[in-house]
XYZ file of C-alpha atoms in Angstrom:
621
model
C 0.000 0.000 0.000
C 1.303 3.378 -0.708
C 2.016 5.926 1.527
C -0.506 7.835 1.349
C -0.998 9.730 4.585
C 2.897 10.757 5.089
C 2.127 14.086 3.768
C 1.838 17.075 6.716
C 2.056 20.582 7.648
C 4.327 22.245 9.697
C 1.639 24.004 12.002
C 1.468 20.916 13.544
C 4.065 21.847 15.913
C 2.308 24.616 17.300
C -1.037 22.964 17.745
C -2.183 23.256 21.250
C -3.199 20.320 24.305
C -6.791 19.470 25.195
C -7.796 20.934 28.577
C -7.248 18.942 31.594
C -8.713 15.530 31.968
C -8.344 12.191 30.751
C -7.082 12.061 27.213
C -9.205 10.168 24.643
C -7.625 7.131 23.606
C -7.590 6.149 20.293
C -6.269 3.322 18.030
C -5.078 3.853 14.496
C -4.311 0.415 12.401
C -2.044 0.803 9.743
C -0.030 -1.624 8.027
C 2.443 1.361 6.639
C 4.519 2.442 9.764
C 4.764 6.388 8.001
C 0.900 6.432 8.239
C 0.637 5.509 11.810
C 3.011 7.659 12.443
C 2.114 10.566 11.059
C -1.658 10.686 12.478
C 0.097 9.540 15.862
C 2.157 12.911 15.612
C -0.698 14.972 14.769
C -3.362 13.366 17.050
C -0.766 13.335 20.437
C -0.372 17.697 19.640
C -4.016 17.514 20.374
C -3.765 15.481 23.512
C -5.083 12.370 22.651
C -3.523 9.134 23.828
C -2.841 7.156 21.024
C -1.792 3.431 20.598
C -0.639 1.481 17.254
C -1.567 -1.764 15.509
C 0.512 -2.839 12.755
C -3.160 -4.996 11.101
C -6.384 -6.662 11.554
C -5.284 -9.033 13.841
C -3.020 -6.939 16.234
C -5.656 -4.410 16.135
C -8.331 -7.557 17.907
C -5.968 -8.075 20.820
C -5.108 -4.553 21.251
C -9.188 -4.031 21.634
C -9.874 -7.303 23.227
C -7.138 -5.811 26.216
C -7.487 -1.891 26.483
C -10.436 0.578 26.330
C -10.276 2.638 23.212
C -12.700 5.888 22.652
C -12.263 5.666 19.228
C -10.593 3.140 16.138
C -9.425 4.517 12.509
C -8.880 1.534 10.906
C -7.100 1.226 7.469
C -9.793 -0.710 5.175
C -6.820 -2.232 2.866
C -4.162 -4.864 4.867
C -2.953 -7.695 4.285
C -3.303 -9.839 7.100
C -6.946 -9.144 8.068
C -8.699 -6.387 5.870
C -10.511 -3.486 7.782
C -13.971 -4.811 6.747
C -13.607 -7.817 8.187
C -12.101 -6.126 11.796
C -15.130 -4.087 11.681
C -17.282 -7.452 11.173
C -15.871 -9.510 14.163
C -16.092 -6.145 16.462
C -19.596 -5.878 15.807
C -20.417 -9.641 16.021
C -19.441 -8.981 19.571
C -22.127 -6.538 22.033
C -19.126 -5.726 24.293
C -17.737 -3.527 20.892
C -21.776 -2.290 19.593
C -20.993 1.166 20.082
C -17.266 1.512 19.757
C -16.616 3.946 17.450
C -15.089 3.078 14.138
C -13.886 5.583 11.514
C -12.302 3.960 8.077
C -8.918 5.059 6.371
C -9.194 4.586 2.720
C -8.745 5.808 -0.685
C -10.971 8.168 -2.716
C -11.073 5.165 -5.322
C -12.579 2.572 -2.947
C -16.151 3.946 -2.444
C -17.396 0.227 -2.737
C -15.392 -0.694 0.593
C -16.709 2.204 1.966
C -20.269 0.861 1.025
C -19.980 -2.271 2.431
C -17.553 -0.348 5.563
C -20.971 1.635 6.537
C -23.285 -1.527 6.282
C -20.976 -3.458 8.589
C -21.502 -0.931 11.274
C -18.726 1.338 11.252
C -19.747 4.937 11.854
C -17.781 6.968 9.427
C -14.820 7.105 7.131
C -11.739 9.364 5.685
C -9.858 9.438 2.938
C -6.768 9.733 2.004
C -4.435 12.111 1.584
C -5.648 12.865 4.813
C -7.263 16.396 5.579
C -6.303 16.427 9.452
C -8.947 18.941 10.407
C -11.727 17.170 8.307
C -10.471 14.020 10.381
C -9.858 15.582 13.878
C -13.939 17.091 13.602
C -14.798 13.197 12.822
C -12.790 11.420 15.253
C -14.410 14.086 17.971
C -18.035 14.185 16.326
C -17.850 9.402 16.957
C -16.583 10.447 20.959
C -19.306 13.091 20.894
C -21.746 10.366 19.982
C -20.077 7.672 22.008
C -20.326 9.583 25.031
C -24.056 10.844 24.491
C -24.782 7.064 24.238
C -23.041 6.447 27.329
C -25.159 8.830 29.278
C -28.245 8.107 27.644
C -27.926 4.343 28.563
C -26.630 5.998 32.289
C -29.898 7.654 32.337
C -31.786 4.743 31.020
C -30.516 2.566 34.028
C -31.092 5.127 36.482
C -34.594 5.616 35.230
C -35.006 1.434 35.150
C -33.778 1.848 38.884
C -36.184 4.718 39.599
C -39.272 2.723 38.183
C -38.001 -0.003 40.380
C -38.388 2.324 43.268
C -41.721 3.615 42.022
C -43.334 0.221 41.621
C -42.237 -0.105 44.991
C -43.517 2.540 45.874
C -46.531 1.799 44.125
C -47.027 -1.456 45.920
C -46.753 0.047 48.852
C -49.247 2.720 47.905
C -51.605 -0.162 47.120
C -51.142 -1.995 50.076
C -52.361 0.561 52.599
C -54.613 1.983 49.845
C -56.134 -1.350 50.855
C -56.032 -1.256 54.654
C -57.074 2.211 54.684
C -60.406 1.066 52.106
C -60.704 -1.966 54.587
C -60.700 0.808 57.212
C -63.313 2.619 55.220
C -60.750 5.812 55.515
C -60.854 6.393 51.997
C -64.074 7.849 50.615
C -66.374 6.555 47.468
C -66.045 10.576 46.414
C -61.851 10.320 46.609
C -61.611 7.111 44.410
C -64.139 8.942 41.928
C -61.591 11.946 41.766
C -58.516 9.451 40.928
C -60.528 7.769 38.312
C -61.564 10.786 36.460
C -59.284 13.259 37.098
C -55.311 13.433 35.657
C -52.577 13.288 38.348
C -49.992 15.357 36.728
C -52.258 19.156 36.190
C -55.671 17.692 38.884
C -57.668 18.340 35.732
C -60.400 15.946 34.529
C -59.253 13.151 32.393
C -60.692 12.403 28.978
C -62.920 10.062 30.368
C -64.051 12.535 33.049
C -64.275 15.161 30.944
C -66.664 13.315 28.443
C -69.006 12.379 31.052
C -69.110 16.411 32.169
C -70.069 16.880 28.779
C -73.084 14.831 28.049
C -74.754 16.294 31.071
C -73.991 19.343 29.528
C -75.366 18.783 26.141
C -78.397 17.584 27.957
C -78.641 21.293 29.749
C -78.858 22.680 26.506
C -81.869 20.564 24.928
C -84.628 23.461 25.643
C -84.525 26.376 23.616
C -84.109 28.808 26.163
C -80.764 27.394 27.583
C -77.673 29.112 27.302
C -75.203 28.318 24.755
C -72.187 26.577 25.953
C -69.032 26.603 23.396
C -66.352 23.851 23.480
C -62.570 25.063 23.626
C -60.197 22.608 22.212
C -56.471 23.897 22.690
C -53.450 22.676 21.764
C -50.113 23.668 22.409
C -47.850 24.522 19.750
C -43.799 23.710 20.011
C -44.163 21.563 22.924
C -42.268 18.654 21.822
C -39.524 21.124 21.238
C -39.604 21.866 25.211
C -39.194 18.460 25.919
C -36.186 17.675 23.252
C -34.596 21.094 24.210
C -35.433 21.027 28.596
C -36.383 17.437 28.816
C -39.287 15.438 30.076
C -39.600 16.783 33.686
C -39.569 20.531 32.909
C -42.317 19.122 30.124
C -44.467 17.546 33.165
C -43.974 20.875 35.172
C -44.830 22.861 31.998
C -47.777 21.193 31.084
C -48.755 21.167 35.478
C -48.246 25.368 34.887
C -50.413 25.035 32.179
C -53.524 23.405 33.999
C -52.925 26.176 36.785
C -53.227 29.317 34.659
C -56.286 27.854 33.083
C -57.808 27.284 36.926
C -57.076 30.773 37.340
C -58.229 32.684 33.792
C -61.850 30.744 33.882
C -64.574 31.005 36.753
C -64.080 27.938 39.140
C -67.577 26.365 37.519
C -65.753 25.639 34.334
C -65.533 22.206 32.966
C -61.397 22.405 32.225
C -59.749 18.832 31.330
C -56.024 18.062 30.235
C -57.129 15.061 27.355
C -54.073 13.616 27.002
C -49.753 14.723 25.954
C -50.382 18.344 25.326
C -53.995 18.555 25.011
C -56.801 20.384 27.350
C -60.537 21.261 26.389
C -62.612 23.945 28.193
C -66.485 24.616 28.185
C -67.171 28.364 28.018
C -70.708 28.544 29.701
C -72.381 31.443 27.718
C -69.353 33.385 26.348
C -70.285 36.844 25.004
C -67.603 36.809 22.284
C -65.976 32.677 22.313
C -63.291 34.064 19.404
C -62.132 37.324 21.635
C -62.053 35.686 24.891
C -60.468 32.418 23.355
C -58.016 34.634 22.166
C -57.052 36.335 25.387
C -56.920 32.508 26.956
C -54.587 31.562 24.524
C -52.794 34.917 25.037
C -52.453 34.287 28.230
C -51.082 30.594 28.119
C -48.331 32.195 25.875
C -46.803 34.173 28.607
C -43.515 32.861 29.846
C -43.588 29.944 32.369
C -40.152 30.159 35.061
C -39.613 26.429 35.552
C -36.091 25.238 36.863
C -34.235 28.613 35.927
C -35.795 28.689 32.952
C -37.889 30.813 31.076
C -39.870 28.714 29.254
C -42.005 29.582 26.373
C -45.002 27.664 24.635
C -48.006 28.668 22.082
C -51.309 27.442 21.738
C -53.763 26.618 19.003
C -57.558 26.538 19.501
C -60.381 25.281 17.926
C -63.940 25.987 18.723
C -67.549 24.418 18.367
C -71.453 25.340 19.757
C -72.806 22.373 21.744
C -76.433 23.193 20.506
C -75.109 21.783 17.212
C -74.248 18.605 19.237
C -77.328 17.841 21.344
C -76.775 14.055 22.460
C -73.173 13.684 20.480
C -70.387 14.489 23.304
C -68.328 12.559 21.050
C -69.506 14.959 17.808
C -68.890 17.704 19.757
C -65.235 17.287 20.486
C -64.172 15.629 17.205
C -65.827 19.236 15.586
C -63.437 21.292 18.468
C -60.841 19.487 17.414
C -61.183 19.950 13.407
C -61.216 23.611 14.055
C -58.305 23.418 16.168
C -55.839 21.275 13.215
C -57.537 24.312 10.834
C -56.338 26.869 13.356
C -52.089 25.023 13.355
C -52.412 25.339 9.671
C -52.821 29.125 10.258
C -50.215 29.486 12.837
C -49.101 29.754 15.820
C -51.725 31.697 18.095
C -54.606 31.045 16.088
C -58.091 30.462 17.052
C -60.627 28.670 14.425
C -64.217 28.532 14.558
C -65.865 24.668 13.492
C -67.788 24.900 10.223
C -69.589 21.752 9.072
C -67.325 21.966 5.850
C -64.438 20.452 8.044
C -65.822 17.191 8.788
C -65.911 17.010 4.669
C -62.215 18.034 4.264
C -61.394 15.184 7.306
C -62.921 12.737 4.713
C -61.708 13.958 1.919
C -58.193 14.153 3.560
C -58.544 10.639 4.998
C -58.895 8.725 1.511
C -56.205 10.929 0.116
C -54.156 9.148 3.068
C -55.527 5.630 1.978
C -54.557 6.342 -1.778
C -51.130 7.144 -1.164
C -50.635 4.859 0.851
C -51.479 2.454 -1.905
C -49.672 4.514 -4.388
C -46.483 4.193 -2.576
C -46.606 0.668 -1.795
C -47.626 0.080 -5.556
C -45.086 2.450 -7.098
C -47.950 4.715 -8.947
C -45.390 8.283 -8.736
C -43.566 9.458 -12.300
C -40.662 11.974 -11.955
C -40.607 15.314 -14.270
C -38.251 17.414 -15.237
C -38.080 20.738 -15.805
C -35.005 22.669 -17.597
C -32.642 24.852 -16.141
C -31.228 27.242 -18.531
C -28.102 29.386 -18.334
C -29.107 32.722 -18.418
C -26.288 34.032 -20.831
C -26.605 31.190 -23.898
C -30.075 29.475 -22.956
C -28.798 26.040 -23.071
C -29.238 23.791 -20.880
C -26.857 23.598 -17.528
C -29.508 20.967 -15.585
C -33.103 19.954 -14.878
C -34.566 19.636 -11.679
C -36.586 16.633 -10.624
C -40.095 16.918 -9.585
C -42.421 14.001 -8.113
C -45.797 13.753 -9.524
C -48.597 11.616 -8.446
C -51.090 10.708 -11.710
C -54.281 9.362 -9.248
C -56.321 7.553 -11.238
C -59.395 9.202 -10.723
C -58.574 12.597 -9.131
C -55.927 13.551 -11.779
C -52.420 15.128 -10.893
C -52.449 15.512 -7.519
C -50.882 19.124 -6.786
C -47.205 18.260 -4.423
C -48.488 20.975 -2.034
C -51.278 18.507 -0.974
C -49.600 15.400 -0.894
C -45.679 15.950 -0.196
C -46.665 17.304 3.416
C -49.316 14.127 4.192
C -46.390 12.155 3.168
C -43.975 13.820 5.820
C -46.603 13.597 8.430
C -47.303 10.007 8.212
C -44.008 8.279 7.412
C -43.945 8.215 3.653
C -41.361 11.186 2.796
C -38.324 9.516 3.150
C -39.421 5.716 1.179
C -40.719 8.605 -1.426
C -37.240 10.652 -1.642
C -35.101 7.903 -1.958
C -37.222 6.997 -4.519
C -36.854 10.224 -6.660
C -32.788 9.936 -5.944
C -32.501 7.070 -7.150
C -34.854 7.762 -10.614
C -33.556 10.843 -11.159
C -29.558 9.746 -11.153
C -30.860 7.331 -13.468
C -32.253 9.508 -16.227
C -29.251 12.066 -15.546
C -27.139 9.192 -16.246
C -28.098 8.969 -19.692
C -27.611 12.499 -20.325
C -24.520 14.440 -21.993
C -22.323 15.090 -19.209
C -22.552 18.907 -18.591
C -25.946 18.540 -17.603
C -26.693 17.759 -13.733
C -29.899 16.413 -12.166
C -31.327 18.941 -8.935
C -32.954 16.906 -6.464
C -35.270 18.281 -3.288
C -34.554 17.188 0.218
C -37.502 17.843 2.382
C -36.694 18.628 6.207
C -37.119 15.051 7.764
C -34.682 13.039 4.874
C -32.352 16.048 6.131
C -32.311 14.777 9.413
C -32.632 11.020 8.451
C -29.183 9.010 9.803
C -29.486 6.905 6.507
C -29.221 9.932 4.211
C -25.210 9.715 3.969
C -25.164 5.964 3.214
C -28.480 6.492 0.460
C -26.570 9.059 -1.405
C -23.505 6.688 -1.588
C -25.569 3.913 -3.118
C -27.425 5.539 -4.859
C -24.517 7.589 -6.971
C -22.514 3.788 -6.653
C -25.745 2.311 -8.224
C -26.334 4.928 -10.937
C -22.839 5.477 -12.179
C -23.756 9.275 -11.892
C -20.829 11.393 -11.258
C -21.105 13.175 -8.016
C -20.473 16.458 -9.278
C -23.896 16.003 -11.986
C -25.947 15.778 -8.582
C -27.325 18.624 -6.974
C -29.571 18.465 -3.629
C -31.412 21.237 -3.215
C -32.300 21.807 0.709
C -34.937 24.571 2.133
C -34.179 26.762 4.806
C -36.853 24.910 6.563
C -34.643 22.029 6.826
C -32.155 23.640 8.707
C -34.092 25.019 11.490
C -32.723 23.580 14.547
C -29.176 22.332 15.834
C -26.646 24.670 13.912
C -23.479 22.550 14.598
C -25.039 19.470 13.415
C -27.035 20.960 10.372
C -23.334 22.254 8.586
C -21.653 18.926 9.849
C -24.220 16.839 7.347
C -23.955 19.361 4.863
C -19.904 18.779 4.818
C -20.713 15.243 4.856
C -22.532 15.602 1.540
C -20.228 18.143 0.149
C -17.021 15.470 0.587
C -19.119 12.956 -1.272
C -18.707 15.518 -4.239
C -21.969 16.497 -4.377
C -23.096 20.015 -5.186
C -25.790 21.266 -2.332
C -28.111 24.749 -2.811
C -30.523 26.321 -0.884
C -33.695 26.682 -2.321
C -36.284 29.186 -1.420
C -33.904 31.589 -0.136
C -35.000 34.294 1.907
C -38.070 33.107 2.657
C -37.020 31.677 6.275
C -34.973 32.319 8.956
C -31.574 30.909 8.890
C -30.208 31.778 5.459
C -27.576 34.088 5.856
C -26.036 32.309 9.394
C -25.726 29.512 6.739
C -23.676 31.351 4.182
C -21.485 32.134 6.854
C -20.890 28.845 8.305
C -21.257 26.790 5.221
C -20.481 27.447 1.503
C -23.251 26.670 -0.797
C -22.834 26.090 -4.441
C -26.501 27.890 -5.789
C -28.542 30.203 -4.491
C -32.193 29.626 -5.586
C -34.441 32.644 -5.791
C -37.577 32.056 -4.623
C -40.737 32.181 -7.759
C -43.014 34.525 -5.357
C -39.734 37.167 -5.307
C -39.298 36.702 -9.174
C -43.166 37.155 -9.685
C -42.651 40.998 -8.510
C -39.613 41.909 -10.680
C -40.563 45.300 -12.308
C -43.854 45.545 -10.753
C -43.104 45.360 -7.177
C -39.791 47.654 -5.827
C -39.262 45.376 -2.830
C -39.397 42.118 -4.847
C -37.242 43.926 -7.565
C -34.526 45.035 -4.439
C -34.698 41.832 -2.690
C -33.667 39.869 -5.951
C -30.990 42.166 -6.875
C -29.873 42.044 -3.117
C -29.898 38.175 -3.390
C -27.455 38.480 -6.822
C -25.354 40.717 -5.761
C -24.982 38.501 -2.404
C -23.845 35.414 -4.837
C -21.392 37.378 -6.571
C -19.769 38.873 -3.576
C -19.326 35.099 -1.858
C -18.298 33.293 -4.742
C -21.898 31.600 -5.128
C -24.254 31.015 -8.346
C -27.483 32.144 -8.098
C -30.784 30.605 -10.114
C -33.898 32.384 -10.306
C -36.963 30.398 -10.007
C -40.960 30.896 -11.645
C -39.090 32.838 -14.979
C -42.509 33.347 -16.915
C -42.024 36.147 -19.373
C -38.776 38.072 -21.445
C -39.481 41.003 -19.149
C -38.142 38.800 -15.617
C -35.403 36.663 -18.042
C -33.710 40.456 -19.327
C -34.241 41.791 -15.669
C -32.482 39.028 -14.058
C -29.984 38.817 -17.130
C -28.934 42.514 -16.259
C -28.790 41.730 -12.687
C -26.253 39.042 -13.034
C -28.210 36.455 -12.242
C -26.199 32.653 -13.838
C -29.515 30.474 -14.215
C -33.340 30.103 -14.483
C -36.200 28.148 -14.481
C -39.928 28.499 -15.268
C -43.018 28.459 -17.989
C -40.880 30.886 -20.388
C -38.047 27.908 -21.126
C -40.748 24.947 -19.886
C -42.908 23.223 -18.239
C -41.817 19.816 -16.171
C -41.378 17.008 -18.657
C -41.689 13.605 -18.783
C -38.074 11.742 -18.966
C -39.018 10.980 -22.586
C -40.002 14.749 -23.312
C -37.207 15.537 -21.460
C -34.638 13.246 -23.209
C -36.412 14.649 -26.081
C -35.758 18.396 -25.364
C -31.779 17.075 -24.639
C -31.479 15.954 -28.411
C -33.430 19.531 -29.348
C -30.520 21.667 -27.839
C -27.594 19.502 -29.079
C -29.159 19.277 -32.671
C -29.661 23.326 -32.829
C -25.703 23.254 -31.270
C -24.445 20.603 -34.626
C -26.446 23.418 -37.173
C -25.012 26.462 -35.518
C -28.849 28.094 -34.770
C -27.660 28.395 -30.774
């Protein structure tokens, strides 16, 4: 095997030691002794403690005999190759979750391949880029150690329910003496049966029994009109992932108090279940306005643990007069309108209209049919041209899923892409797309690349790495011809992690935009942090170019942005000469819309391919 990691920097001399503490042990098997040594060199500067194995074999009984925190382990040796180390580790649970990073050239992607599907956690190749290295080896001791406290936890928590179901026993056991003692009241075991332990709130199945008699009150004509509040609050799984489960349980306890306190004490107030509570308004002068103050209120900021935690609500409403005799009616109809008012917002309150209950249906059998369309492979793929700006040829096409239902038509994306991410379907559907796409690109001429949409949860998916791989391996498409195209939506959330999986991608050789920009949040902290290769102007900015001076500003903005970082730009929704000279004259490298063409089928599209190159041969482009 060839040297190939000998090659370093003189820096290295200067680089600093860890902070105090136990250094992080690592093992790095090499059958070339200038490899070893070399990432030794480096990896000691940084304080690590670091051992040597000359192959496979030595690399076993150094494991089997000393605690490592991490392994980089050549793939190529000649004794015992690095695949099949990784294979006996992981045969064995005492080595499940030792981290294993592989050292191999940029020409064995295949190892790699079957590297990843043995179980080890990540690779490198060589030459080696130290820093690209050093942020992996620390990213598998990052995860390694978050394991380690997670299973920590878990075993406290198995030793706490231990405890509890002592506890519990015990609980029961004079619960018993005390009933045989006739301490404990008929009315007190009603209360524990119908009411929830964590807020003192009724349950659901208190709650539903409050609101039959109820909906009998309201049978004479002359009876007030109650209205059922169905609220919901909005980002609370995000309290729990950021604060954790017990400042979620005290959160949700604060909750159920303010609610005591903001309605008269003869209001029927129940927590339903997770995040959940429903409220009867007896009589309300105006149920929107005062809804809205309740959820107003709930939105304040809740001081739990030193913390000042924040949570929104959504609410639905319904009449009960509409629901004489149907508790059940009732709160299905409360909570329609409340699902209507999450689809508005955060903050929203939503009034029930019969129309709902049609739209639940309606959205229901749309869930049954894709189901089946999924499972029975009924999708196409389209593709629609990207043009460069300055000679109208083609530079890509980007693909777009379609679903032809066989009695409802085309099914717009905007209705079924988000059903699909809600119940499970996104990421079977995406890899899907990848993998027809790369195919069709594959027969292409080589300049032109294939743009493919990530939606938020493949983002986060841990398989997304490992499907591009394959599906690239599988294709034969060059890396560099694919381009994934991620929304700012997507990388809401953990910064640090978000730019470490677009690296990931970007070291595969694949090209990665962001599409939609400056519609969210997080676009330019990205720019910063990570460099993108396209900027895609969003259609609705485009739209307004020449009409609208903000649009027209913003796009120009957007360009100018590109040009100054080093970044293309492509302008989306280009429907008339007027937008393609504007955005000519503004700089702007490449667009897309009705004015070049519509989304084509691969054949049309293959079709439009031939088109271009035959006008090219005859000299009319």
């Amino acid at each position: 095997m060839k040297n190939a990691l000998a090659a370093t920097h003189a820096h290295d001399r200067a680089e600093a030691l860890p902070a105090a503490g136990r250094a992080r042990r690592v093992l790095v098997v090499d059958d070339v002794a200038d490899n070893r040594e070399v990432l030794t060199r480096r990896l000691v500067r940084r304080g690590f403690e670091v051992s040597e194995a000359v192959g496979g074999e030595d690399a076993l009984r150094q494991i089997a005999g000393t605690s490592f925190d991490v392994v980089l382990l050549d793939i190529m040796m000649p004794d015992l190759s690095g695949n099949e180390v990784v294979q006996r580790l992981r045969a064995n649970p005492a080595y499940a979750d030792l981290p294993i990073i592989m050292v191999t050239a940029k020409s064995q992607s295949e190892d790699v391949v079957s590297s990843l599907s043995l179980g080890a956690n990540d690779y490198i190749t060589k030459p080696v880029d130290f820093e690209v290295a050093l942020a992996r080896i620390n990213a598998q001791i990052d995860r390694r150690r978050v394991l380690e406290a997670a299973r920590e936890q878990k075993k406290r928590l198995e030793e706490h329910s231990i405890a509890l179901d002592y506890q519990l026993e015990d609980t029961a056991s004079r619960l018993a003496q005390e009933t045989q003692k006739r301490e404990v009241t008929e009315e007190r075991l009603r209360f524990l049966a119908y009411h929830d332990a964590l807020t003192g709130l009724l349950n659901r199945q208190g709650f539903r029994e409050a609101l039959g008699g109820v909906l009998d009150g309201v049978a004479s004509a002359n009876a007030a009109e109650p209205i059922l509040m169905f609220i919901d609050l909005d980002g609370f799984k995000a309290i729990n992932d950021t604060y954790g489960h017990d400042i979620g349980d005290r959160l949700l306890a604060e909750v159920g108090r303010r609610l005591r306190e903001a309605l008269p004490r003869s209001s029927l107030v129940a927590r339903l279940g997770g995040d959940e509570f429903a409220i009867v308004l007896e009589a309300p002068t105006n149920p929107e306005t005062e809804a809205a103050e309740l959820i107003e209120t709930l939105s304040l900021p809740y001081p739990i643990g030193g913390h000042s935690v924040r949570v929104g609500a959504s609410c639905g409403l319904a009449t009960a007069r509409a629901f004489v005799g149907d508790p059940f009616g009732l709160l299905n109809a409360a909570d329609l309108a409340m699902y209507h008012a999450k689809a508005k917002g955060t903050g929203c309150v939503t009034v029930f209209e019969p129309r709902m209950l049609d739209t639940q249906r309606e959205r229901r059998q749309i869930e049954v049919d894709l189901q089946d369309a999924v499972a029975e492979g009924r999708f196409e793929v389209h593709y629609q041209p990207i043009l460069d700006m300055k000679t109208r040829r083609i530079s890509g096409f980007e693909a777009l899923l379609r679903w032809p239902h066989k009695t409802r038509g085309m099914v717009a994306p905007e209705v079924f892409i988000p059903l699909a991410e809600e119940i499970g379907l996104i990421t079977r559907l995406g890899t899907w797309v990848l993998r027809k796409a790369c195919e069709e690109a594959a027969t292409w001429p080589n300049h032109i690349c294939i743009s493919v949409n990530l939606s938020p949860i493949q983002f986060e998916c841990p398989s997304l790495l490992p499907t591009i791989v394959n599906t690239l391996a599988a294709t034969g498409l060059p890396p560099h011809r694919l381009e994934l195209e991620i929304t700012e939506s997507a990388l809401l959330g953990t910064e640090g992690k978000n730019v470490r999986i677009l690296q990931s991608i970007r070291e595969l050789g694949v090209r990665v935009s962001i599409d939609d920009f400056g519609t969210g949040y997080s676009s330019l902290t990205y720019l910063r942090n990570f460099r993108f290769d396209k900027i895609k102007i969003d259609r609705r900015f485009v739209q307004g170019l020449r009409e609208n001076a903000s649009d027209t500003a913003i796009v120009r903005t957007i360009i100018m942005l590109g040009q100054n970082i080093g970044v293309g730009t492509t302008a989306e929704g280009v429907e008339t000469e007027d937008q393609m000279t504007s955005l000519a004259a503004e700089g702007c490298d490449q667009g897309q819309g009705y004015l070049f063409s519509r989304p084509l089928t691969a054949e049309a599209a293959r079709a439009f391919v031939a088109l271009e190159c035959l006008s090219i041969e005859d000299g009319s482009m």
